[in-house]
mmCIF file with all atom_site columns, C-alpha atoms in Angstrom:
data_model
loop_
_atom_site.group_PDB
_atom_site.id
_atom_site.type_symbol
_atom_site.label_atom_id
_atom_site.label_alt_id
_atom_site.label_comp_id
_atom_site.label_asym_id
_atom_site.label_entity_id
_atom_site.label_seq_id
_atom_site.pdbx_PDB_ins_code
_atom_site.Cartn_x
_atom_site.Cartn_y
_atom_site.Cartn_z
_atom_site.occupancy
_atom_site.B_iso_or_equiv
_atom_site.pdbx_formal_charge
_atom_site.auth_seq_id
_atom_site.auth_comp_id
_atom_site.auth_asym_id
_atom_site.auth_atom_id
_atom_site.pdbx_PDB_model_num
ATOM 1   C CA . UNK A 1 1   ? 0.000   0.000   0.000   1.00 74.00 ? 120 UNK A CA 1
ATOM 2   C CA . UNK A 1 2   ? 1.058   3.336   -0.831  1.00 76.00 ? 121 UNK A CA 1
ATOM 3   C CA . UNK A 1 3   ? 1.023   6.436   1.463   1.00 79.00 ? 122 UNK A CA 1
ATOM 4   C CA . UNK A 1 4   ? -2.653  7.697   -0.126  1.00 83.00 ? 123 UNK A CA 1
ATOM 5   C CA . UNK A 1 5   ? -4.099  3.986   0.483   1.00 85.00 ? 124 UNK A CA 1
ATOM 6   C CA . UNK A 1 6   ? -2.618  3.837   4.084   1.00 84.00 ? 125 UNK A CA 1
ATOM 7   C CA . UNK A 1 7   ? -4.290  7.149   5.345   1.00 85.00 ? 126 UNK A CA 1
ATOM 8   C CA . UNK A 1 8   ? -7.696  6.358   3.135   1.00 88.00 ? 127 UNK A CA 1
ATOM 9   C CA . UNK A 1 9   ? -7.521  2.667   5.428   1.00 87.00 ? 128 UNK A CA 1
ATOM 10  C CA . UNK A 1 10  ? -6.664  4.805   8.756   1.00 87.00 ? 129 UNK A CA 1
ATOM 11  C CA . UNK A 1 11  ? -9.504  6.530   8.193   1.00 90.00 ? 130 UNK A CA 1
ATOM 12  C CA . UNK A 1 12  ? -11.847 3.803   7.538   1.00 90.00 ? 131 UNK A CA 1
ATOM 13  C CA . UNK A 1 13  ? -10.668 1.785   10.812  1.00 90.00 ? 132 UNK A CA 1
ATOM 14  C CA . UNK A 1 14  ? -10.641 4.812   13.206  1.00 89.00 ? 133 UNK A CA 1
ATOM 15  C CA . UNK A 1 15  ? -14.441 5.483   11.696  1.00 91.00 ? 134 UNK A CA 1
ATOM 16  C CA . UNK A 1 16  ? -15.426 2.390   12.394  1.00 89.00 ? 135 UNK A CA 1
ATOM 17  C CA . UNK A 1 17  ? -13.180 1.867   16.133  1.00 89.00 ? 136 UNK A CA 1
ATOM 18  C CA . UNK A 1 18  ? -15.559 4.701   17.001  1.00 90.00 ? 137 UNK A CA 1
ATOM 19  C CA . UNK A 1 19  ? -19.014 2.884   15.411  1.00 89.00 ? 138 UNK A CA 1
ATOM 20  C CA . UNK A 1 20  ? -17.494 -0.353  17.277  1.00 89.00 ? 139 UNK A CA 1
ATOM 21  C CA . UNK A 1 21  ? -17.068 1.691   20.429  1.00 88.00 ? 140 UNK A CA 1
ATOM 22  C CA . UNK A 1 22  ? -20.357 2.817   20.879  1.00 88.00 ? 141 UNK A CA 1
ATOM 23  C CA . UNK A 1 23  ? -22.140 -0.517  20.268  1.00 87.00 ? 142 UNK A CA 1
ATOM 24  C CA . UNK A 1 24  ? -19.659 -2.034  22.964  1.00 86.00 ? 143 UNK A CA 1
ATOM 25  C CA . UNK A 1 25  ? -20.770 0.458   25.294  1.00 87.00 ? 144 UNK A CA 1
ATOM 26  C CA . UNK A 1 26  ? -24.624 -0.475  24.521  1.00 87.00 ? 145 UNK A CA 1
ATOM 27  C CA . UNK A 1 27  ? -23.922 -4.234  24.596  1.00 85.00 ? 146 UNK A CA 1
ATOM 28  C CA . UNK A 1 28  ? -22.415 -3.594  27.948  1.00 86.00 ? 147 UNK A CA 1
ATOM 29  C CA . UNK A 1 29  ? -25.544 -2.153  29.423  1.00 86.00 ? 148 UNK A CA 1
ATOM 30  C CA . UNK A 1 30  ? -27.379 -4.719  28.325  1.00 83.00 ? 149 UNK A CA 1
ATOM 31  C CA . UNK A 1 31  ? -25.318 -7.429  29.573  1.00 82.00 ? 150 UNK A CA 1
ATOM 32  C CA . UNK A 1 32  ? -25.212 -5.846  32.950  1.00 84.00 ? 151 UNK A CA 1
ATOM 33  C CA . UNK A 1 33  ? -28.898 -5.235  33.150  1.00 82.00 ? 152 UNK A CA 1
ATOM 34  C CA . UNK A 1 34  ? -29.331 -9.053  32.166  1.00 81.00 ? 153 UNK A CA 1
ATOM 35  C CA . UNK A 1 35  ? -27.175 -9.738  35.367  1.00 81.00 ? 154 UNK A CA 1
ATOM 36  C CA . UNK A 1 36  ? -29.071 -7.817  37.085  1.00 81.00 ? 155 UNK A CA 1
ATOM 37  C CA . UNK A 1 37  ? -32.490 -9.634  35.704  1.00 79.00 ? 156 UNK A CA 1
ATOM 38  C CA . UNK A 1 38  ? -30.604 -12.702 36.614  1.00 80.00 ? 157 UNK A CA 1
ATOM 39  C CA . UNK A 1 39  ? -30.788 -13.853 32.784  1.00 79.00 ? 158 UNK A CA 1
ATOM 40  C CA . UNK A 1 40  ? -27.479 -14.918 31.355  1.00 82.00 ? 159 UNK A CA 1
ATOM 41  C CA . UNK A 1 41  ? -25.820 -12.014 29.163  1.00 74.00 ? 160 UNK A CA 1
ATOM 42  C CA . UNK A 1 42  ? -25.272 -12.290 25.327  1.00 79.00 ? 161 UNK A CA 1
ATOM 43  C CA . UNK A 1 43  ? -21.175 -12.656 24.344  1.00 83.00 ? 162 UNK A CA 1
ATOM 44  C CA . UNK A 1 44  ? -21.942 -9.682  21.506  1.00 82.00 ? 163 UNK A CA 1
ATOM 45  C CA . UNK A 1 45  ? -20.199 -7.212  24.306  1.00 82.00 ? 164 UNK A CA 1
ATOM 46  C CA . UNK A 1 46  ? -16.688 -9.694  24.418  1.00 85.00 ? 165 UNK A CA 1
ATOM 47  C CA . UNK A 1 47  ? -17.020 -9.983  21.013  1.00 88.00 ? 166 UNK A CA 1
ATOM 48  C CA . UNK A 1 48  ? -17.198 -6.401  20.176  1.00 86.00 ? 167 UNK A CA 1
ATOM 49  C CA . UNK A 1 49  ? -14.473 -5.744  22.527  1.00 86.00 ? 168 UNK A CA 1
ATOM 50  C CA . UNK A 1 50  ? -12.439 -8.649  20.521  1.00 87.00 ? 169 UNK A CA 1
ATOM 51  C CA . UNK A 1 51  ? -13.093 -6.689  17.560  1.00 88.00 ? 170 UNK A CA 1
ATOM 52  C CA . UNK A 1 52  ? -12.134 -3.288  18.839  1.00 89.00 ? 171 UNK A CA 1
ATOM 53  C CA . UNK A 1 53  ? -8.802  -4.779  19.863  1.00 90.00 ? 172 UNK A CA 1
ATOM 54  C CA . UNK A 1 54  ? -7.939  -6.041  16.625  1.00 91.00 ? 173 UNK A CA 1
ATOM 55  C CA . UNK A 1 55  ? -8.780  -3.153  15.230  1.00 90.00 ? 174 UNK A CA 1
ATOM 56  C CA . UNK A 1 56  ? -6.661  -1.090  17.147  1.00 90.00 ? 175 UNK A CA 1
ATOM 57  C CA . UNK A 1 57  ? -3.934  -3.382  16.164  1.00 90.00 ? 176 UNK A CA 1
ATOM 58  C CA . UNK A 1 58  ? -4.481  -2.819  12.219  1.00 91.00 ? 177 UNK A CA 1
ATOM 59  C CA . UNK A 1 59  ? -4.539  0.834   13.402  1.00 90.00 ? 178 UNK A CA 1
ATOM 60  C CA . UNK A 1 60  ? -1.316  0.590   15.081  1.00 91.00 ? 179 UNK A CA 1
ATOM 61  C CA . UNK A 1 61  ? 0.131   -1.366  12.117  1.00 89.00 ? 180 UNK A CA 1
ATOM 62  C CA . UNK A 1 62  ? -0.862  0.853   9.645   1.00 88.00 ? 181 UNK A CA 1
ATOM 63  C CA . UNK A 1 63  ? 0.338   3.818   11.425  1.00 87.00 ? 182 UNK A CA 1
ATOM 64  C CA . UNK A 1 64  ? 3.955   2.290   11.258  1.00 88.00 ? 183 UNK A CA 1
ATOM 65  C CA . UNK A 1 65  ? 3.668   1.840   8.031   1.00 86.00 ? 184 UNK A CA 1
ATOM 66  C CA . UNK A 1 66  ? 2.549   4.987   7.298   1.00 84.00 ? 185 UNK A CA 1
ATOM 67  C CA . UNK A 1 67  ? 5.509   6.192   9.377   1.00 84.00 ? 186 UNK A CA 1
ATOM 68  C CA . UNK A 1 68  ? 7.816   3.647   7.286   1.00 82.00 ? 187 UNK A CA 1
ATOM 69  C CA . UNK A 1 69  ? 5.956   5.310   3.493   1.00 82.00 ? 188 UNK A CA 1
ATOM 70  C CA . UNK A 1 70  ? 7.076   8.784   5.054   1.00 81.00 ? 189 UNK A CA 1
ATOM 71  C CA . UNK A 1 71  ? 10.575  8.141   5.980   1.00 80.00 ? 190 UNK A CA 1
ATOM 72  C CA . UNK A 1 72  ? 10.854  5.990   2.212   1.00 80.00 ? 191 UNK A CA 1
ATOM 73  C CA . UNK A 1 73  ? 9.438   9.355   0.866   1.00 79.00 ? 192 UNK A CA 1
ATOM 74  C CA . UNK A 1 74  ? 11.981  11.714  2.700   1.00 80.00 ? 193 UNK A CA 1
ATOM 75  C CA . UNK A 1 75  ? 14.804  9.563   1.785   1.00 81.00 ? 194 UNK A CA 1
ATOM 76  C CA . UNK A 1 76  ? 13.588  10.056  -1.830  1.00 80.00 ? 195 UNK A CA 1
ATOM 77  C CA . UNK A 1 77  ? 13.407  13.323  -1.948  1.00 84.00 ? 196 UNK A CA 1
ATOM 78  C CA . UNK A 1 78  ? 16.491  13.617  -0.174  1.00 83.00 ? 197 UNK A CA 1
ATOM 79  C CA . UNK A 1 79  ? 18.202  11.310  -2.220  1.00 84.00 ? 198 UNK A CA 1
ATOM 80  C CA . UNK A 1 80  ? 17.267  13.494  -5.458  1.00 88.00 ? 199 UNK A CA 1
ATOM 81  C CA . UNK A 1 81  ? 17.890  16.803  -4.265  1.00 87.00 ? 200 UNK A CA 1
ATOM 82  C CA . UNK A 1 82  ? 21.522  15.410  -3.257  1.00 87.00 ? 201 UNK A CA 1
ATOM 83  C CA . UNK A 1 83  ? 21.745  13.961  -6.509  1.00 86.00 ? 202 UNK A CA 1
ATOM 84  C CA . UNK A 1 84  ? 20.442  17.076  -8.596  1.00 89.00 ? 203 UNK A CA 1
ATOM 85  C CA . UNK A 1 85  ? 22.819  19.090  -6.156  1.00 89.00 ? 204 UNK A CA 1
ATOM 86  C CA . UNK A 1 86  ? 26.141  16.646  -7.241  1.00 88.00 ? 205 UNK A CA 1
ATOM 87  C CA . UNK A 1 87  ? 25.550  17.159  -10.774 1.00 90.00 ? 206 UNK A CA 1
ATOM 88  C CA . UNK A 1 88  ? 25.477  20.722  -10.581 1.00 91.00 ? 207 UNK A CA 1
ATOM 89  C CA . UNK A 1 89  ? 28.259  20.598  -8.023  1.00 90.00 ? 208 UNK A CA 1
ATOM 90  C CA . UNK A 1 90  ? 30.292  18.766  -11.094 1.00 91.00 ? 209 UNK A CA 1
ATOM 91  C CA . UNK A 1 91  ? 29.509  21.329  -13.459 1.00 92.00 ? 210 UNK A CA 1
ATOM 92  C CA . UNK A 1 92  ? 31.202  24.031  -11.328 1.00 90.00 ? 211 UNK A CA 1
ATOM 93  C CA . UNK A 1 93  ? 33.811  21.710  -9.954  1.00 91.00 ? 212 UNK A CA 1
ATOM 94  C CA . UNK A 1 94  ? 34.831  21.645  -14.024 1.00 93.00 ? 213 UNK A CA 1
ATOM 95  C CA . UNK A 1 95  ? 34.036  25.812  -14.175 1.00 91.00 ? 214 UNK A CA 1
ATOM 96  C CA . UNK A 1 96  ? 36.333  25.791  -11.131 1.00 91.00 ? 215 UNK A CA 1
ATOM 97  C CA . UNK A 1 97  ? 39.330  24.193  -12.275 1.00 94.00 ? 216 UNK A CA 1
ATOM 98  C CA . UNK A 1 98  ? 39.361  25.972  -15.022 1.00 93.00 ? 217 UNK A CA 1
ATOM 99  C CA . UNK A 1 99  ? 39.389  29.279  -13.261 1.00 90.00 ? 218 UNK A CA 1
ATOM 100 C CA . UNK A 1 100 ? 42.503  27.952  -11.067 1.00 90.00 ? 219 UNK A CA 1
ATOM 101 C CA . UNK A 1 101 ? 43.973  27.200  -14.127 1.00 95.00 ? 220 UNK A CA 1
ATOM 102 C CA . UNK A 1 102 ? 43.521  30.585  -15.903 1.00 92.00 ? 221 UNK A CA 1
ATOM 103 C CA . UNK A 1 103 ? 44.684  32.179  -12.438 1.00 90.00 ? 222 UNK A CA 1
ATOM 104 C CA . UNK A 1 104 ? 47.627  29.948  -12.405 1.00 94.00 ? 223 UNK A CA 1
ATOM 105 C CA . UNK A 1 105 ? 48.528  30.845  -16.099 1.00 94.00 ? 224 UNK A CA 1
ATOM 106 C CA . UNK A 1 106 ? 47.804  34.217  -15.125 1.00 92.00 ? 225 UNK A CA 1
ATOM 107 C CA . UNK A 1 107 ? 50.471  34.281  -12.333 1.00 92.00 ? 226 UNK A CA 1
ATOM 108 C CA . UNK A 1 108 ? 53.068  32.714  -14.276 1.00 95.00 ? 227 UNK A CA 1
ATOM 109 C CA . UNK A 1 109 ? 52.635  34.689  -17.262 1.00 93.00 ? 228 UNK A CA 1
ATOM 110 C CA . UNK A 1 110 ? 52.273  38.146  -15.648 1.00 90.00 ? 229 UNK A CA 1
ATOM 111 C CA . UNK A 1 111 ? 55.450  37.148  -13.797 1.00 89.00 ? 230 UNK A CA 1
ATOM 112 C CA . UNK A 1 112 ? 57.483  36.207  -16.631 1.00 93.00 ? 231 UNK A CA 1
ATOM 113 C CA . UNK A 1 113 ? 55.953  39.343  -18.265 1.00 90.00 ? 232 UNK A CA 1
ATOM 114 C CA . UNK A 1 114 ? 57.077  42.228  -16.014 1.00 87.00 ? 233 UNK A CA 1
ATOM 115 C CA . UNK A 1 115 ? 60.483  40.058  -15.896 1.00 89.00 ? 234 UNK A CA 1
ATOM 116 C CA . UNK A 1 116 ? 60.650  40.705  -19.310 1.00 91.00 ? 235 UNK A CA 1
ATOM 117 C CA . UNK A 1 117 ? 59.700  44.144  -19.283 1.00 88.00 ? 236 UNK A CA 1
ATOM 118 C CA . UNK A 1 118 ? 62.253  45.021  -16.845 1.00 87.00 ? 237 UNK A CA 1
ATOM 119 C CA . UNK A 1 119 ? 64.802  43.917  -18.581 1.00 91.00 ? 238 UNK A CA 1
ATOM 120 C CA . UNK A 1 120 ? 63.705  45.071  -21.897 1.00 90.00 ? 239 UNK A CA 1
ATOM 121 C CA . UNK A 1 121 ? 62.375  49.011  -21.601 1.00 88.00 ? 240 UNK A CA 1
ATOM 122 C CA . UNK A 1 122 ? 65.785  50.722  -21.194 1.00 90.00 ? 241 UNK A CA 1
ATOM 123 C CA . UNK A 1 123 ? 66.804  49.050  -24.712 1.00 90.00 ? 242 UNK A CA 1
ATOM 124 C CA . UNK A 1 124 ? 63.394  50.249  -25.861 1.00 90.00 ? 243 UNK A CA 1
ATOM 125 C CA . UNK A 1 125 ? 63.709  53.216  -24.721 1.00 89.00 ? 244 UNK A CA 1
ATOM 126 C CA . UNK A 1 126 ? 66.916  54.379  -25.984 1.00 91.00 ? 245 UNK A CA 1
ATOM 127 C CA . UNK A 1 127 ? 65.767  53.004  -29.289 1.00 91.00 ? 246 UNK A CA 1
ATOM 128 C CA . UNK A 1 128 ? 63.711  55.793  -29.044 1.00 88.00 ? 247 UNK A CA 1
ATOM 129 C CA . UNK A 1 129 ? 60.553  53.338  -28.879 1.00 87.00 ? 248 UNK A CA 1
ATOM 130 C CA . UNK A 1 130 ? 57.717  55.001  -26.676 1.00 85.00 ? 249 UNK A CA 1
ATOM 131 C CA . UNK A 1 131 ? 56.859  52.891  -23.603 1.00 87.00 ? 250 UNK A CA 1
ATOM 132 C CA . UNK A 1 132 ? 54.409  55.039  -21.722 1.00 82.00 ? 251 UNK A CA 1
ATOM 133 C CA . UNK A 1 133 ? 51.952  52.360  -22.663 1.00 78.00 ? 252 UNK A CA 1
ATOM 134 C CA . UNK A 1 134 ? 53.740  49.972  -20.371 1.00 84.00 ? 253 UNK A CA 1
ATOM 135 C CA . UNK A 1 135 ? 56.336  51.444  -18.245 1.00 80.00 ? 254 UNK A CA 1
ATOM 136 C CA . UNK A 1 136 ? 53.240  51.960  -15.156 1.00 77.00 ? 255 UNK A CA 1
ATOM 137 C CA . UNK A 1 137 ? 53.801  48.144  -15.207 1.00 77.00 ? 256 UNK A CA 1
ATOM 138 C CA . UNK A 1 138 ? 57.336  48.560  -13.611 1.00 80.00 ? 257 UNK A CA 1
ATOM 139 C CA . UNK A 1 139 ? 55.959  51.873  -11.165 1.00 74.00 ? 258 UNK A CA 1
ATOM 140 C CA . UNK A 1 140 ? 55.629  52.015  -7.767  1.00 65.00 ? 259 UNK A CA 1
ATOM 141 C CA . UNK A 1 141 ? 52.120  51.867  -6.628  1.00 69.00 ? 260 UNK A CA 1
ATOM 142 C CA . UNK A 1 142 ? 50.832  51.515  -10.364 1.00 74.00 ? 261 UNK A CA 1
ATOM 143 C CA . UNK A 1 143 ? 52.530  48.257  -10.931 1.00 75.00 ? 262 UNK A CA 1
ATOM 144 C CA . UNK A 1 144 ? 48.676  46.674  -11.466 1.00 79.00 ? 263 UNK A CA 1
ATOM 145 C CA . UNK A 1 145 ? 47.047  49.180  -13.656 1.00 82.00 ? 264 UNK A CA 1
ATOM 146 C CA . UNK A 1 146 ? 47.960  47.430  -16.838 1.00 85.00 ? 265 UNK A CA 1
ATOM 147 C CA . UNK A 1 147 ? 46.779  44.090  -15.408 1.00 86.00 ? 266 UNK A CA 1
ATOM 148 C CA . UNK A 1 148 ? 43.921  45.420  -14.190 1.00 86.00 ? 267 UNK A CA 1
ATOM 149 C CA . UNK A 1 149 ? 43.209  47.078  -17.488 1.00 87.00 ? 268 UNK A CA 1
ATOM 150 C CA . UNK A 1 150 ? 43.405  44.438  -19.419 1.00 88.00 ? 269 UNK A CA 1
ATOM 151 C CA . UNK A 1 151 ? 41.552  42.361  -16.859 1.00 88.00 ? 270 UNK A CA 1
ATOM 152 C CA . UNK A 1 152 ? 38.485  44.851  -17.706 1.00 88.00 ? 271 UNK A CA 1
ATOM 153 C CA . UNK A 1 153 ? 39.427  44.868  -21.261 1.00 88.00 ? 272 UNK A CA 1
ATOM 154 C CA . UNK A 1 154 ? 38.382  40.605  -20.849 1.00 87.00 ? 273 UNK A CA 1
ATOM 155 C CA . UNK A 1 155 ? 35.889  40.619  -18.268 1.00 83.00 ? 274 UNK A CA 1
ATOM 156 C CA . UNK A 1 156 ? 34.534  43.991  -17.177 1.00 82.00 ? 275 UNK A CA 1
ATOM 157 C CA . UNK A 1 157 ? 34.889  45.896  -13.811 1.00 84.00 ? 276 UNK A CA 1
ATOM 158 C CA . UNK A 1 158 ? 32.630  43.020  -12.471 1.00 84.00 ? 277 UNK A CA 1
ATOM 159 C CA . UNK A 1 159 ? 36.395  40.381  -12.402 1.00 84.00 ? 278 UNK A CA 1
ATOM 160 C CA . UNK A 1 160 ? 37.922  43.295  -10.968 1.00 84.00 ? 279 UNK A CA 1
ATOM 161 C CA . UNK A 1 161 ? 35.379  43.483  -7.949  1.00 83.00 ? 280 UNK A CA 1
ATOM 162 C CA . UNK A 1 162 ? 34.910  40.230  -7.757  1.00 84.00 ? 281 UNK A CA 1
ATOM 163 C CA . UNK A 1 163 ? 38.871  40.412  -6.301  1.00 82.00 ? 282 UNK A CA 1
ATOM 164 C CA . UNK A 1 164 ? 38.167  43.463  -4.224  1.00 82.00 ? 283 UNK A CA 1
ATOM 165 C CA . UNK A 1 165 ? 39.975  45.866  -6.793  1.00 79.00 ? 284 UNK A CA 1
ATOM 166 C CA . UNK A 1 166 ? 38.222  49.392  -6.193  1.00 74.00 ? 285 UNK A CA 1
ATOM 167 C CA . UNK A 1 167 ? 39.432  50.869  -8.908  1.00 70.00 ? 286 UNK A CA 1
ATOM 168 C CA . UNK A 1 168 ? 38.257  54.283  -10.709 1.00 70.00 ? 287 UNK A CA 1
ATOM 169 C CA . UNK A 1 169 ? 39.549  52.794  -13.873 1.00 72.00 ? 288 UNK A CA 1
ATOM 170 C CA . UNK A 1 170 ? 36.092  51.896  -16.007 1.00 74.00 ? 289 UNK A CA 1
ATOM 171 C CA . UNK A 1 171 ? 35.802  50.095  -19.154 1.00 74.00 ? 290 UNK A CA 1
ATOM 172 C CA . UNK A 1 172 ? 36.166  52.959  -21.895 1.00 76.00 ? 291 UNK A CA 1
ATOM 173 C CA . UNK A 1 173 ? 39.627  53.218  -20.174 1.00 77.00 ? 292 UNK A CA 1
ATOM 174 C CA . UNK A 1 174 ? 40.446  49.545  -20.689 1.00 83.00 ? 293 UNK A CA 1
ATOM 175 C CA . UNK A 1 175 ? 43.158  48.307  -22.840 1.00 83.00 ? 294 UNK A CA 1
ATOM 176 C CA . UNK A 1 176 ? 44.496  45.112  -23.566 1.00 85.00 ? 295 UNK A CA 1
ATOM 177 C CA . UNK A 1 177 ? 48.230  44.177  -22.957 1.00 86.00 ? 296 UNK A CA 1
ATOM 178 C CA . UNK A 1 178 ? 49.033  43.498  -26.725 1.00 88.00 ? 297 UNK A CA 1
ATOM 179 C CA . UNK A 1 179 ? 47.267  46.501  -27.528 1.00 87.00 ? 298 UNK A CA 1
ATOM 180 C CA . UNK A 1 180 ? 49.807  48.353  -25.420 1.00 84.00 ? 299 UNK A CA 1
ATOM 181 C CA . UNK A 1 181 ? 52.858  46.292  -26.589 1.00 87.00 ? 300 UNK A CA 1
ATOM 182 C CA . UNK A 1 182 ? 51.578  47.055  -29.792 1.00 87.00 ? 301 UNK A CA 1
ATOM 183 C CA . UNK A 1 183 ? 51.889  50.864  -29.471 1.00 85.00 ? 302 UNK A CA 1
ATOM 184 C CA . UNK A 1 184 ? 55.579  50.139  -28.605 1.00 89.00 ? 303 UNK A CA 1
ATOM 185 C CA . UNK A 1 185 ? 56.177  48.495  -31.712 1.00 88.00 ? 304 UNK A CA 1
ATOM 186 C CA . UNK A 1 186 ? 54.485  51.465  -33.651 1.00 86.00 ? 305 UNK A CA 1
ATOM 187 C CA . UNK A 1 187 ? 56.360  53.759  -32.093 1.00 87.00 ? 306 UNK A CA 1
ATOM 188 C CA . UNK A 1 188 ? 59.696  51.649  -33.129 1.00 89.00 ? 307 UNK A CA 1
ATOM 189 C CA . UNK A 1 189 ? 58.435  51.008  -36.514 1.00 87.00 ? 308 UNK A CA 1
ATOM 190 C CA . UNK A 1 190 ? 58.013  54.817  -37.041 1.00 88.00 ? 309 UNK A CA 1
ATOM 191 C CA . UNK A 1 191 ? 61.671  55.163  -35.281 1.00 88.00 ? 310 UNK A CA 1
ATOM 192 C CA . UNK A 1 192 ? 62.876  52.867  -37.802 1.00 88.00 ? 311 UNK A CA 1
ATOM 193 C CA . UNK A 1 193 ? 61.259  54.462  -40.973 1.00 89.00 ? 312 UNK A CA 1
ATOM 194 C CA . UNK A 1 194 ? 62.585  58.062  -39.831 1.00 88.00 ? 313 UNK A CA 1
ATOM 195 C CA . UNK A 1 195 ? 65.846  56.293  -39.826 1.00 90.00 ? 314 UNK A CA 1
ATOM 196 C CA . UNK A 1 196 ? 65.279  55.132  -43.267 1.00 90.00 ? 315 UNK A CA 1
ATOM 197 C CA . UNK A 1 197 ? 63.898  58.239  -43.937 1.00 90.00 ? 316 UNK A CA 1
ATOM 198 C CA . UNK A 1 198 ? 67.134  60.183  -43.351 1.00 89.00 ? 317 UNK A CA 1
ATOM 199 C CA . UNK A 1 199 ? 69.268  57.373  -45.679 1.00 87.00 ? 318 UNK A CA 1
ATOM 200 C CA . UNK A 1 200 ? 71.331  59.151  -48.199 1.00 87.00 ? 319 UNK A CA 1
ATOM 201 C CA . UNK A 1 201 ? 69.819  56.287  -50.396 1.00 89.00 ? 320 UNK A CA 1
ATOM 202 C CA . UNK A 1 202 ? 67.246  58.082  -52.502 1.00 87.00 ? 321 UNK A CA 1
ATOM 203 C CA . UNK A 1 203 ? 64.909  54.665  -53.093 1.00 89.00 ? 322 UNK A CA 1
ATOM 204 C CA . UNK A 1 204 ? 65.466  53.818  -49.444 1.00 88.00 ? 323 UNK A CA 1
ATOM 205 C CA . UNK A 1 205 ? 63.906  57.144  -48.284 1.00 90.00 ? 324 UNK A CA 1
ATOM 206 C CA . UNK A 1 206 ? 61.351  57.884  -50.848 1.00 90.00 ? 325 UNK A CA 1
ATOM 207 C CA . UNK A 1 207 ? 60.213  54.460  -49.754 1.00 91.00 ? 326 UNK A CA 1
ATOM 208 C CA . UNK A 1 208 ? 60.333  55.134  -46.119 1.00 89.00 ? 327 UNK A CA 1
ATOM 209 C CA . UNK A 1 209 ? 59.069  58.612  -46.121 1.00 90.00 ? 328 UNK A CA 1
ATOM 210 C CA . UNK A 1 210 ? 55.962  57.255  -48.098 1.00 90.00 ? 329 UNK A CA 1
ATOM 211 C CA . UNK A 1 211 ? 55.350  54.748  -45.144 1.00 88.00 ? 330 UNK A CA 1
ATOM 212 C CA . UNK A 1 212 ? 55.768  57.238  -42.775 1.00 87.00 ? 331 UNK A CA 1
ATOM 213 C CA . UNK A 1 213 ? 52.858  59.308  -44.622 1.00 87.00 ? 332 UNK A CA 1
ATOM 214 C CA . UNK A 1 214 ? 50.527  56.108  -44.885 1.00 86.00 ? 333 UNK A CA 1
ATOM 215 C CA . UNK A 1 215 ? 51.358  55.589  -41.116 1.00 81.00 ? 334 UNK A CA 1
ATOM 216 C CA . UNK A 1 216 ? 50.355  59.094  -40.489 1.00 79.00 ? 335 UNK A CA 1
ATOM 217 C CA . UNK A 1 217 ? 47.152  58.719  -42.282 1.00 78.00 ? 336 UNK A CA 1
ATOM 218 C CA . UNK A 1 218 ? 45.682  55.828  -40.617 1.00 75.00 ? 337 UNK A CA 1
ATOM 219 C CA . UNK A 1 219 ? 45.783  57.268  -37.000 1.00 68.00 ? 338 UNK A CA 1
#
């Protein structure tokens, strides 16, 4: 029997303990006023109470089982809100990892970035290549704002807050790393064409004033 059948039956059975009880309680009148009479009383009130008992019993069953249905039922729904709850926990497990990942690549490559950087913008420098694009990378107290720039650039201020960075910077100000390397190599490609430029070869600086021109243009 399932839950709905179990409480229909309790029903039925407590209805009819409380028909049962009644009748008992007539039958017992009678019999007593047949002692009184000196007649011999029927066995209807034993028999009634033989019923009520059993009755009770079925009752008392029932209600365990009914206890039993429940507990199945919780352990059900328990069982598939763990379930539901493991498979979504898997799905961001995967998300997860691959944000530890990214952060670890992130790390490593920043690193290994500003390394290179360090080294590198003196010799850019002096080759006359502009590095104000990148050089806040390497300053005191603005050593983040490219990072966090081109964090924006990818994800919004909403990464940025999301690693408490209360920043003023917004996304019209955001720039990508590459796009700010790739100023630097502008500015050394127009460095190189001005040399070019100045070459007492005519070809070579017709050539590389025209450049300089179509460079000009495009900005």
């Amino acid at each position: 029997m399932d839950k709905n059948q179990i409480d229909k039956r309790l029903v039925e059975l407590r209805a009819e303990k409380l028909r049962l009880t009644g009748e008992l309680e007539t039958a017992r009148t009678e019999a007593r006023e047949a002692l009184i009479a000196g007649n011999k009383p029927t066995a209807f009130a034993a028999a009634l109470a033989e019923r009520i008992s059993i009755v009770d019993d079925a009752i008392a069953e029932l209600t365990a089982r009914l206890s039993t249905a429940s507990e199945n039922g919780e352990r059900t729904n328990r069982k598939r809100r763990a379930e539901a709850a493991l498979d979504a926990t898997r799905d961001r497990v995967k998300l997860a990892k691959a944000v530890d990942q990214a952060l670890a690549d992130l790390a490593a490559n920043w690193t290994a970035y500003t390394e290179a950087l360090r080294k590198d913008v003196g010799q850019v420098s002096g080759a006359g290549g502009d590095v104000t694009a990148v050089e806040r990378a390497l300053t005191n107290n603005r050593t983040a704002e490219p990072l966090v720039k081109a964090m924006i650039q990818v994800g919004g201020v909403k990464l940025t807050r999301s690693l408490g960075i209360d920043t003023p910077i917004r996304e019209r100000h955001a720039s990508s790393l590459a796009d700010a390397e790739g100023r630097v190599s502008d500015s050394l490609q127009v460095e190189l064409l001005r040399v070019q430029a100045s070459s007492p070869q005519p070809n070579v600086s017709k050539q590389a004033q025209k450049e300089l021109e179509q460079m000009e243009a495009a900005r």
